[in-house]
């Protein structure tokens, strides 16, 4: 981290938009920030008016901190806005281009997607799903996953997508917390050539979920053999065979819950972030138009999985509300070879490409010969999201993928913000490698110090000072935690959990999390979650987890583990094997993304006199730095021993 911050601080190159890009850009009026500020509510209302509403709203915003209502009194349907309203003008336009990992290709027009979604909405209804019911989606990135989301939205059911890489335990926790009624899954999925047995994992989770009445299973491969439980399980293709293709999209209140999505926080179990309909869709739509500069003929590809918020806002809701052609790819970037992404861009003539810095760092490592071997002249705009991008990676991306002609939009936002918040507008803002630049028009972001004073130039906490349309409306079932986590640091102001600095030009530079969340390869993982998973192992007495620098992942997980006295001899007989066992245990409890990179067995952990683990010192040790201030430690000898041991082992 420290190294990264240093690098950011030294960055002074700027890349103004080309005249050619500016001229054709959807956003090309330099006054738009000022205009939005002059009447923020009218500005957002103008955006909302570009969607289709069954009933117009009465009030643009009601704000009783921390509760916001956008477009109250208005009625609309997200599925209608993503499908029905395009039928007259774009019915035969391709909505989704899907490529499976083994290479199958499927093109689905808006008309076809509309029919499929309508049918599946009827299937859901026939299985007892009603407006407001929660539906879990645990699927690979296939067309049916998008269908499932939009079918829920069509009838007012709330989807809770759980990333297909999560374990059965993680799935179970999320289903239980949401009290979901039904799960939609697939018989299997592909990941880097291996078959992921999603239905089997679902079965293990659902065994402990009494609220689940049905499991709908998409057959991913004809040869998949899965156990179907009579009365509970149903094949997607069988249910769809006799489903009616007519299903009206229900007009829903603007504040009707569209979905919940679990994300890690600094304490305890993952929180179900709640998003509603009107404001959310408005901001997804607006940012797609202005940030990605979406045009009728674009082939737009955001590489995120639908298991993450990026997949919700910028694979499904935003681009489909714009009527775009959206590329989706099921598998890994290095399968069968490390040029798969460039191959996809070339074959499908992708024009807009949005991915994560961790992927870009991997591409850098694999070398520029791979992209060079492909014709990527179709590309006209690039984006990144998920973590700060190192300037070297930015420059590499610009040269080797963008051919130095594509603007790069480095977009900062969160599961909680629902949509992009800080970002260049590609025709207007000169970019600086490593900076997300400026707040989107209509968004009020500030750097604040601990006491809530505004920092004009310099570092502090990133805060959002006024409500925005796609903001989270709560943590599912936990209003206290919602208040405490986001709104208690400064009353009425949203605390992002990120550190940032602003330079003399007013540009924002994101500096990473300031809480106990580790951003591993752009995915948020709570230290507490991993610690709980480790302590769950029969041999572990105590564990402390910190983030350490990693070449590709940006940050990786290092775990310090105290083994129970009674198990110590057994564990020490083969420490390497024991370490593997602990890593596997974490994968099993949470999922492979939470697997620690390094594990260090220790007899003690550095703690303050009040018993708080000093993570800062553990980070110093894990990254091999000189130890910081140790004067507050209850027992300073603990770190010295730990440091010695760590250096011996690494
Ligand atoms: C980080 C992903 C720097 C940040 C959309 C944030 C970023 C967390 C950027 C949210 C960026 C996301 N530059 N940091 N462009 N984008 N982050 O909820 O720490 O998975 O708080 O949402 O990712 O992660 P989440």
XYZ file of C-alpha atoms and ligand atoms in Angstrom:
675
model
C 0.000 0.000 0.000
C 2.626 2.519 1.058
C 4.505 1.949 -2.162
C 1.343 2.374 -4.162
C 0.497 5.652 -2.446
C 3.989 6.933 -3.120
C 3.633 6.077 -6.765
C 0.271 7.824 -6.920
C 1.645 10.932 -5.315
C 4.332 11.265 -7.950
C 2.027 10.889 -10.908
C 1.833 14.079 -12.978
C 1.020 12.966 -16.523
C -2.327 14.093 -17.925
C -4.299 12.802 -20.882
C -6.834 15.259 -22.260
C -9.665 13.876 -24.415
C -8.994 14.032 -28.132
C -10.943 16.576 -30.120
C -12.377 13.731 -32.136
C -13.724 11.949 -29.062
C -15.026 15.138 -27.502
C -17.027 16.057 -30.566
C -18.978 12.822 -30.596
C -19.272 12.371 -26.814
C -22.695 12.088 -25.163
C -21.471 14.515 -22.506
C -19.581 17.430 -24.041
C -20.769 20.533 -22.234
C -18.136 21.679 -19.723
C -20.881 23.403 -17.731
C -22.751 20.214 -16.828
C -21.279 20.014 -13.304
C -22.313 23.584 -12.569
C -25.714 23.081 -14.142
C -26.316 19.939 -12.060
C -25.249 21.755 -8.918
C -27.534 24.707 -9.587
C -30.610 22.468 -9.294
C -29.612 18.963 -8.305
C -33.144 17.648 -7.953
C -34.218 18.946 -11.338
C -31.056 17.507 -12.873
C -31.796 14.019 -11.527
C -35.466 14.382 -12.407
C -34.427 15.085 -15.998
C -32.483 11.838 -16.040
C -35.360 9.917 -14.466
C -37.662 11.293 -17.161
C -35.618 9.388 -19.760
C -36.932 6.152 -18.262
C -40.486 4.889 -18.765
C -42.783 5.457 -15.798
C -46.302 4.103 -15.465
C -47.038 6.887 -12.983
C -44.957 10.023 -12.640
C -43.468 10.824 -9.226
C -44.853 13.484 -6.877
C -41.593 14.467 -5.202
C -38.046 14.069 -6.473
C -36.435 13.577 -3.067
C -37.493 13.058 0.520
C -34.510 13.073 2.832
C -34.767 12.089 6.458
C -31.185 11.050 7.140
C -30.257 8.293 6.696
C -33.456 7.450 4.831
C -33.884 8.714 1.308
C -36.854 8.352 -1.012
C -36.273 9.207 -4.648
C -39.147 9.845 -7.014
C -41.743 8.982 -4.384
C -45.203 8.396 -5.735
C -43.791 7.291 -9.076
C -44.350 3.800 -10.444
C -42.146 1.909 -12.878
C -40.709 -1.512 -13.551
C -37.006 -2.202 -14.097
C -37.634 -5.196 -16.355
C -40.004 -3.093 -18.473
C -37.341 -0.410 -18.796
C -34.714 -2.943 -19.814
C -36.929 -4.830 -22.276
C -40.458 -3.798 -23.228
C -39.687 -0.215 -23.970
C -37.114 -1.213 -26.574
C -39.373 -3.581 -28.498
C -40.801 -1.002 -30.880
C -37.449 0.494 -31.827
C -34.890 -2.221 -31.087
C -36.821 -5.495 -30.977
C -34.433 -7.252 -33.329
C -31.308 -5.698 -31.946
C -29.033 -8.109 -30.095
C -29.298 -7.492 -26.352
C -26.864 -10.183 -25.200
C -23.955 -11.874 -26.900
C -23.017 -14.771 -24.699
C -19.887 -16.827 -24.973
C -19.465 -19.915 -22.822
C -16.049 -20.908 -21.638
C -15.875 -23.939 -23.959
C -16.719 -21.584 -26.844
C -20.478 -21.789 -27.458
C -21.958 -18.521 -28.698
C -25.523 -17.352 -28.236
C -27.047 -14.108 -29.476
C -30.309 -13.026 -27.909
C -32.337 -10.124 -29.294
C -34.386 -7.777 -27.151
C -37.535 -9.486 -28.406
C -36.226 -12.918 -27.514
C -34.989 -11.790 -24.137
C -38.347 -10.191 -23.445
C -40.137 -13.448 -24.256
C -37.749 -15.551 -22.170
C -38.011 -13.216 -19.188
C -41.794 -13.084 -19.429
C -42.010 -16.862 -19.511
C -39.681 -17.264 -16.605
C -41.579 -14.655 -14.599
C -44.644 -16.868 -15.097
C -42.646 -19.892 -13.961
C -41.686 -18.045 -10.792
C -45.297 -17.085 -10.176
C -46.418 -20.660 -10.694
C -43.952 -21.708 -7.997
C -45.478 -19.334 -5.515
C -43.142 -16.360 -5.833
C -44.949 -13.080 -5.203
C -43.995 -9.420 -5.055
C -41.542 -8.762 -2.226
C -40.440 -12.416 -1.912
C -36.689 -13.001 -1.951
C -35.180 -15.258 -4.602
C -31.564 -16.427 -4.452
C -29.641 -16.735 -7.716
C -26.528 -18.916 -7.656
C -25.416 -19.284 -11.227
C -22.595 -19.097 -13.723
C -22.566 -16.173 -16.138
C -25.051 -17.532 -18.638
C -28.030 -15.927 -20.355
C -30.424 -17.561 -17.898
C -28.801 -15.688 -15.017
C -29.767 -12.376 -16.616
C -33.214 -13.808 -17.384
C -33.600 -14.796 -13.735
C -32.764 -11.316 -12.470
C -35.089 -9.555 -14.892
C -37.894 -12.060 -14.272
C -37.745 -11.305 -10.547
C -37.813 -7.588 -11.279
C -40.771 -8.079 -13.592
C -43.019 -9.375 -10.829
C -41.562 -7.343 -7.971
C -39.652 -10.234 -6.390
C -36.334 -9.289 -4.787
C -33.269 -11.066 -6.138
C -30.236 -11.877 -4.086
C -27.469 -12.999 -6.394
C -24.757 -15.034 -4.710
C -21.468 -15.293 -6.582
C -21.039 -18.802 -8.040
C -17.590 -19.068 -6.469
C -18.939 -18.882 -2.936
C -19.117 -22.022 -0.827
C -22.263 -23.800 0.308
C -21.828 -22.277 3.760
C -21.689 -18.768 2.340
C -24.743 -19.508 0.181
C -26.604 -20.940 3.164
C -25.895 -17.864 5.322
C -27.148 -15.537 2.613
C -30.288 -17.560 1.937
C -31.053 -17.711 5.647
C -30.480 -14.022 6.237
C -32.733 -13.110 3.303
C -35.292 -15.830 4.131
C -35.368 -16.618 0.437
C -38.204 -18.739 -0.872
C -36.603 -20.130 -3.980
C -33.142 -20.675 -5.458
C -32.255 -20.565 -9.113
C -29.059 -22.414 -9.958
C -27.446 -24.436 -12.729
C -26.403 -28.054 -12.891
C -22.815 -26.837 -13.289
C -20.610 -24.041 -14.506
C -17.195 -23.770 -16.113
C -14.179 -22.191 -14.546
C -10.788 -22.493 -16.164
C -11.692 -25.790 -17.764
C -13.032 -27.422 -14.639
C -16.661 -28.147 -13.951
C -18.079 -26.387 -10.919
C -20.887 -28.497 -9.422
C -23.290 -25.686 -8.543
C -26.357 -27.838 -7.969
C -24.488 -30.066 -5.545
C -23.317 -27.022 -3.590
C -26.846 -25.655 -3.629
C -28.183 -28.919 -2.236
C -25.744 -28.769 0.655
C -26.785 -25.193 1.431
C -30.506 -25.714 1.017
C -30.457 -28.700 3.366
C -30.199 -26.116 6.130
C -32.582 -23.551 4.676
C -36.162 -24.324 5.691
C -37.541 -21.253 3.890
C -36.628 -22.650 0.462
C -39.629 -24.190 -1.286
C -38.180 -24.754 -4.744
C -34.894 -25.027 -6.579
C -34.955 -24.267 -10.297
C -32.041 -25.791 -12.195
C -30.704 -24.711 -15.572
C -29.077 -27.601 -17.415
C -25.656 -26.244 -18.290
C -24.374 -29.409 -19.976
C -26.398 -32.301 -21.345
C -24.165 -34.787 -19.612
C -24.586 -33.223 -16.172
C -25.995 -35.687 -13.747
C -27.588 -34.133 -10.734
C -29.878 -35.486 -8.071
C -33.300 -33.844 -8.388
C -35.477 -33.876 -5.310
C -39.090 -34.511 -6.299
C -41.520 -31.737 -5.304
C -38.696 -29.345 -4.539
C -36.467 -29.299 -7.635
C -37.482 -28.457 -11.163
C -35.576 -28.222 -14.429
C -35.626 -24.774 -16.000
C -36.164 -26.138 -19.512
C -39.076 -28.313 -18.416
C -40.799 -25.515 -16.546
C -40.251 -23.142 -19.474
C -41.648 -25.575 -22.036
C -45.274 -24.845 -21.154
C -44.885 -21.351 -19.752
C -46.945 -18.498 -21.172
C -44.863 -15.838 -22.923
C -47.187 -13.069 -21.766
C -46.493 -11.539 -18.428
C -47.195 -7.888 -17.748
C -44.425 -6.027 -15.967
C -45.993 -4.917 -12.694
C -45.829 -1.146 -12.067
C -43.942 -0.839 -8.775
C -43.336 2.015 -6.394
C -40.126 3.839 -7.130
C -38.909 2.743 -3.697
C -39.883 -0.917 -4.206
C -36.923 -3.160 -3.335
C -35.254 -4.314 -6.555
C -32.543 -6.463 -5.050
C -30.256 -7.146 -2.176
C -26.618 -8.015 -2.524
C -24.320 -9.194 0.221
C -21.001 -7.514 0.772
C -18.335 -7.663 3.439
C -18.098 -5.112 6.174
C -15.557 -4.456 8.855
C -17.381 -6.501 11.459
C -19.256 -9.773 11.607
C -21.291 -11.401 8.902
C -21.811 -10.003 5.398
C -24.512 -7.394 5.081
C -27.362 -7.493 2.612
C -27.210 -4.140 0.858
C -30.667 -3.051 -0.246
C -31.338 -1.258 -3.531
C -34.675 0.007 -4.766
C -36.043 0.682 -8.225
C -36.469 4.241 -9.545
C -33.390 6.048 -8.252
C -31.148 3.046 -8.810
C -32.167 2.598 -12.421
C -31.896 6.337 -13.047
C -28.274 6.504 -11.940
C -27.267 3.279 -13.705
C -28.795 4.650 -16.884
C -27.260 8.124 -16.564
C -23.760 6.851 -15.832
C -23.881 4.364 -18.730
C -24.750 7.183 -21.083
C -22.184 9.673 -19.900
C -19.335 7.600 -18.475
C -19.336 4.792 -21.035
C -20.632 7.117 -23.722
C -22.975 4.353 -24.883
C -24.182 4.640 -28.467
C -26.656 2.616 -30.474
C -23.982 0.601 -32.284
C -21.657 -0.152 -29.425
C -20.728 -3.658 -28.386
C -20.260 -3.130 -24.695
C -18.372 -5.569 -22.490
C -18.072 -5.325 -18.731
C -16.150 -8.397 -17.551
C -17.692 -8.521 -14.064
C -19.680 -11.517 -12.896
C -23.326 -10.917 -11.993
C -22.373 -12.038 -8.474
C -20.966 -8.561 -7.831
C -22.569 -5.164 -7.913
C -20.695 -4.275 -11.096
C -22.527 -7.125 -12.779
C -25.853 -5.798 -11.531
C -25.412 -2.156 -12.494
C -23.138 -2.409 -15.543
C -23.870 -5.796 -17.079
C -27.622 -5.883 -16.554
C -29.594 -2.830 -15.440
C -27.620 0.133 -16.803
C -26.730 -1.064 -20.306
C -30.040 -2.846 -20.918
C -31.967 0.247 -19.793
C -29.945 2.045 -22.482
C -30.828 -0.595 -25.077
C -27.200 -1.599 -25.600
C -25.695 -4.776 -27.000
C -23.995 -6.418 -24.042
C -21.235 -9.004 -24.311
C -21.084 -11.615 -21.548
C -18.445 -14.293 -21.129
C -18.769 -17.171 -18.711
C -15.193 -18.146 -18.048
C -11.654 -17.260 -17.118
C -9.427 -14.809 -19.011
C -6.702 -17.435 -19.425
C -8.741 -20.262 -20.870
C -7.875 -22.012 -23.084
C -5.058 -19.505 -23.545
C -4.062 -16.243 -21.981
C -5.378 -14.210 -24.895
C -9.034 -15.177 -24.515
C -10.199 -11.618 -23.795
C -8.381 -10.165 -26.804
C -9.742 -12.966 -28.927
C -13.278 -12.126 -27.759
C -12.771 -8.427 -28.470
C -11.520 -9.188 -31.957
C -14.208 -11.716 -32.896
C -17.165 -9.780 -31.479
C -15.823 -6.319 -32.348
C -16.178 -5.041 -28.819
C -16.114 -1.238 -28.660
C -16.260 -0.565 -24.899
C -14.320 -2.676 -22.425
C -14.676 -2.352 -18.637
C -12.541 -4.503 -16.336
C -10.599 -4.541 -13.046
C -7.046 -3.446 -12.232
C -6.207 -6.924 -10.933
C -6.985 -8.315 -14.387
C -4.899 -5.613 -16.043
C -1.934 -6.479 -13.823
C -2.281 -10.123 -14.831
C -2.399 -9.119 -18.518
C 0.754 -7.063 -18.022
C 2.480 -10.056 -16.580
C 1.391 -12.247 -19.474
C 2.961 -9.758 -21.859
C 2.017 -7.401 -24.675
C 2.603 -9.951 -27.415
C -0.808 -11.475 -26.648
C -2.934 -8.372 -27.262
C -0.667 -7.381 -30.158
C -1.562 -10.589 -31.970
C -5.205 -9.479 -32.165
C -7.005 -6.768 -34.071
C -8.571 -4.667 -31.362
C -9.179 -1.584 -33.457
C -12.908 -1.822 -32.667
C -12.246 -0.571 -29.130
C -13.029 3.082 -28.491
C -13.273 3.367 -24.700
C -11.793 1.537 -21.711
C -12.798 1.471 -18.064
C -11.614 0.144 -14.733
C -13.253 -0.471 -11.376
C -12.715 -2.225 -8.075
C -9.523 -0.827 -6.617
C -7.018 1.900 -7.245
C -5.185 1.316 -10.509
C -1.430 1.724 -10.361
C -0.222 4.302 -12.869
C 2.048 1.719 -14.566
C -0.939 -0.541 -15.146
C -2.965 2.438 -16.429
C -0.253 3.339 -18.921
C 0.066 -0.270 -20.022
C -3.703 -0.491 -20.522
C -3.686 2.742 -22.500
C -0.877 1.641 -24.799
C -1.439 -2.056 -25.262
C -5.213 -2.361 -25.133
C -6.413 1.113 -26.020
C -3.754 1.738 -28.685
C -3.387 5.193 -27.145
C -6.634 6.263 -28.775
C -9.194 5.151 -26.163
C -10.038 7.308 -23.156
C -9.837 5.389 -19.861
C -12.544 5.887 -17.270
C -11.360 4.913 -13.791
C -14.659 4.641 -11.956
C -14.920 4.737 -8.180
C -18.046 3.403 -6.535
C -19.273 0.699 -4.153
C -21.949 -1.939 -3.673
C -23.557 0.629 -1.390
C -23.503 3.500 -3.872
C -25.198 1.350 -6.531
C -23.730 3.372 -9.370
C -20.577 5.176 -10.410
C -19.775 8.198 -8.223
C -16.303 9.476 -9.084
C -15.175 9.168 -12.679
C -13.916 11.016 -15.692
C -16.470 11.976 -18.325
C -14.484 10.788 -21.322
C -15.136 13.731 -23.606
C -14.577 16.370 -20.964
C -12.092 15.402 -18.287
C -8.346 15.142 -18.819
C -7.356 11.938 -17.054
C -4.377 11.369 -14.776
C -3.213 7.754 -14.420
C -4.313 6.478 -11.004
C -6.938 9.132 -10.339
C -10.683 8.556 -10.611
C -10.764 12.328 -11.262
C -14.059 14.068 -10.311
C -17.510 13.354 -8.960
C -20.135 12.568 -11.579
C -22.371 15.612 -12.133
C -25.023 15.689 -9.413
C -22.838 13.820 -6.897
C -21.360 15.653 -3.912
C -18.150 13.951 -2.798
C -15.731 15.501 -0.341
C -12.590 14.706 1.575
C -13.258 15.164 5.283
C -11.034 14.941 8.314
C -11.941 13.017 11.447
C -14.085 15.862 12.755
C -15.890 16.325 9.466
C -14.024 19.416 8.285
C -13.605 19.736 4.556
C -10.101 19.121 3.220
C -9.629 21.210 0.113
C -6.250 19.814 -0.900
C -4.751 16.810 0.865
C -5.805 13.504 2.380
C -8.644 12.314 4.578
C -11.807 10.227 4.421
C -13.932 10.076 1.322
C -17.501 11.125 2.125
C -20.666 11.739 0.148
C -22.395 14.746 1.585
C -25.807 14.688 -0.082
C -28.129 11.792 -0.976
C -27.903 10.353 -4.486
C -30.483 8.347 -6.451
C -28.833 4.898 -6.421
C -27.740 4.999 -2.789
C -28.334 1.977 -0.610
C -31.604 2.123 1.260
C -30.393 0.000 4.148
C -28.863 -3.237 5.326
C -31.457 -5.962 5.058
C -33.061 -6.505 8.455
C -30.523 -4.387 10.313
C -31.335 -0.664 10.512
C -29.005 -0.121 13.485
C -26.014 -1.446 11.622
C -26.946 0.719 8.633
C -26.955 3.818 10.819
C -23.834 2.828 12.714
C -21.745 1.765 9.737
C -22.392 4.584 7.316
C -24.027 7.534 9.054
C -22.575 7.779 12.537
C -19.176 9.272 11.819
C -20.688 12.605 10.750
C -24.471 13.054 11.033
C -26.284 13.037 7.712
C -23.096 12.398 5.741
C -22.276 9.064 4.125
C -18.976 7.509 5.224
C -17.474 5.413 2.432
C -14.821 3.534 4.421
C -12.205 4.707 1.904
C -9.286 7.063 2.347
C -8.599 9.537 -0.451
C -6.773 12.729 -1.257
C -7.601 15.661 -3.470
C -4.939 17.443 -5.464
C -4.622 21.097 -6.487
C -6.768 20.493 -9.584
C -9.564 19.046 -7.470
C -8.862 15.481 -8.642
C -9.614 12.584 -6.291
C -7.013 9.878 -5.658
C -8.379 6.816 -3.878
C -6.077 5.341 -1.278
C -7.864 2.145 -0.228
C -9.945 1.067 2.741
C -9.513 2.616 6.137
C -11.525 -0.086 7.922
C -10.977 -3.821 8.340
C -12.019 -4.668 4.844
C -9.405 -6.188 2.559
C -9.785 -5.564 -1.142
C -8.464 -8.798 -2.656
C -8.337 -8.579 -6.442
C -11.114 -6.016 -6.311
C -13.308 -8.145 -4.062
C -14.177 -7.023 -0.598
C -13.406 -9.446 2.168
C -13.858 -8.676 5.841
C -10.955 -9.628 8.087
C -13.502 -10.823 10.633
C -15.067 -13.266 8.199
C -11.746 -14.925 7.455
C -10.793 -14.945 11.121
C -14.086 -16.613 12.003
C -13.508 -19.214 9.302
C -10.049 -19.965 10.679
C -11.226 -20.177 14.269
C -13.928 -22.519 13.068
C -11.157 -25.054 12.375
C -10.891 -27.482 15.292
C -7.169 -26.777 15.858
C -7.272 -22.987 15.836
C -7.606 -20.980 19.038
C -7.227 -17.485 17.660
C -6.532 -15.824 14.323
C -5.751 -12.376 12.995
C -5.887 -11.514 9.324
C -4.296 -8.607 7.482
C -3.885 -7.478 3.890
C -0.448 -7.626 2.297
C 0.769 -6.301 -1.042
C 0.456 -8.702 -3.920
C 1.705 -8.290 -7.458
C -1.491 -9.370 -9.210
C -4.216 -9.277 -6.582
C -3.164 -5.858 -5.331
C -3.789 -7.058 -1.821
C -3.701 -10.625 -0.564
C -4.554 -12.143 2.790
C -1.988 -13.062 5.435
C -3.222 -14.909 8.509
C -1.570 -15.182 11.904
C -2.852 -18.232 13.691
C -2.583 -19.454 17.262
C -2.969 -23.212 17.387
C -4.709 -24.764 20.387
C -2.285 -26.113 22.971
C -3.753 -29.600 22.663
C -3.388 -29.655 18.866
C 0.022 -28.102 18.594
C 2.075 -31.273 18.477
C -0.150 -32.769 15.810
C -0.084 -29.592 13.680
C 3.661 -29.196 13.944
C 4.370 -32.703 12.735
C 3.844 -31.445 9.191
C 3.402 -27.661 9.245
C 3.171 -27.331 5.452
C 0.332 -29.812 5.337
C -1.403 -28.114 8.240
C -1.154 -24.761 6.468
C -2.741 -26.256 3.360
C -5.486 -27.657 5.530
C -6.222 -24.236 7.017
C -6.244 -22.584 3.602
C -8.614 -25.238 2.305
C -10.813 -24.740 5.336
C -11.221 -21.042 4.588
C -12.020 -21.823 0.926
C -14.632 -24.240 2.074
C -16.205 -21.861 4.586
C -16.271 -18.789 2.360
C -14.946 -19.507 -1.122
C -11.614 -19.592 -2.929
C -11.423 -15.783 -3.102
C -10.936 -15.634 0.669
C -8.147 -18.227 0.736
C -5.139 -16.805 2.631
C -1.950 -16.364 0.680
C 0.250 -16.837 3.722
C -0.294 -18.422 7.099
C 1.976 -17.960 10.049
C 1.662 -20.033 13.185
C 2.370 -18.075 16.294
C 2.159 -18.571 20.047
C 0.859 -15.078 20.666
C -0.594 -12.017 18.955
C 0.369 -8.398 19.580
C -2.442 -6.757 21.518
C -3.054 -3.454 23.168
C -3.621 -3.420 26.896
C -7.336 -3.331 26.205
C -6.999 -6.529 24.189
C -7.346 -5.157 20.651
C -5.190 -6.908 18.073
C -2.656 -4.487 16.592
C -3.172 -5.212 12.898
C -0.881 -2.397 11.894
C 2.033 -4.253 13.447
C 0.997 -7.515 11.864
C 0.983 -5.794 8.496
C 4.454 -4.445 9.160
C 5.635 -7.931 9.983
C 3.906 -9.566 7.039
C 5.321 -7.018 4.614
C 8.755 -7.187 6.164
C 8.856 -3.553 7.240
C 10.501 -1.999 10.249
C 8.124 -2.148 13.172
C 6.079 0.939 13.922
C 5.291 2.238 17.353
C 5.053 -0.645 19.843
C 4.689 1.359 23.031
C 0.979 0.655 23.421
C 1.499 -3.096 23.386
C 0.647 -5.137 26.439
C 3.685 -7.338 25.815
C 6.225 -5.853 23.357
C 8.256 -9.076 23.230
C 5.439 -10.753 21.301
C 6.134 -8.829 18.102
C 9.871 -9.266 18.280
C 9.461 -13.024 18.450
C 6.857 -12.973 15.727
C 8.989 -10.858 13.423
C 11.977 -13.116 13.872
C 9.919 -16.177 13.161
C 8.322 -14.606 10.102
C 11.638 -13.622 8.618
C 12.975 -17.109 9.160
C 10.066 -18.648 7.286
C 9.947 -16.254 4.347
C -12.710 0.044 -4.015
C -17.147 -2.300 -6.493
C -10.107 2.896 -6.156
C -12.994 1.000 -2.865
C -17.827 -1.364 -7.507
C -14.457 0.786 -2.599
C -11.940 1.541 -5.870
C -14.607 -0.689 -2.836
C -12.397 1.861 -7.173
C -16.005 -1.081 -3.224
C -11.591 2.737 -7.969
C -13.809 0.516 -6.232
N -10.461 3.231 -7.416
N -10.811 2.062 -5.379
N -11.920 3.066 -9.218
N -13.558 1.201 -7.354
N -12.838 0.691 -5.322
O -18.462 -2.819 -3.035
O -12.211 0.623 -1.747
O -17.134 -4.471 -4.408
O -14.848 1.140 -1.290
O -17.875 -2.262 -5.311
O -13.700 -0.980 -3.891
O -16.059 -2.434 -3.596
P -17.415 -3.081 -4.053
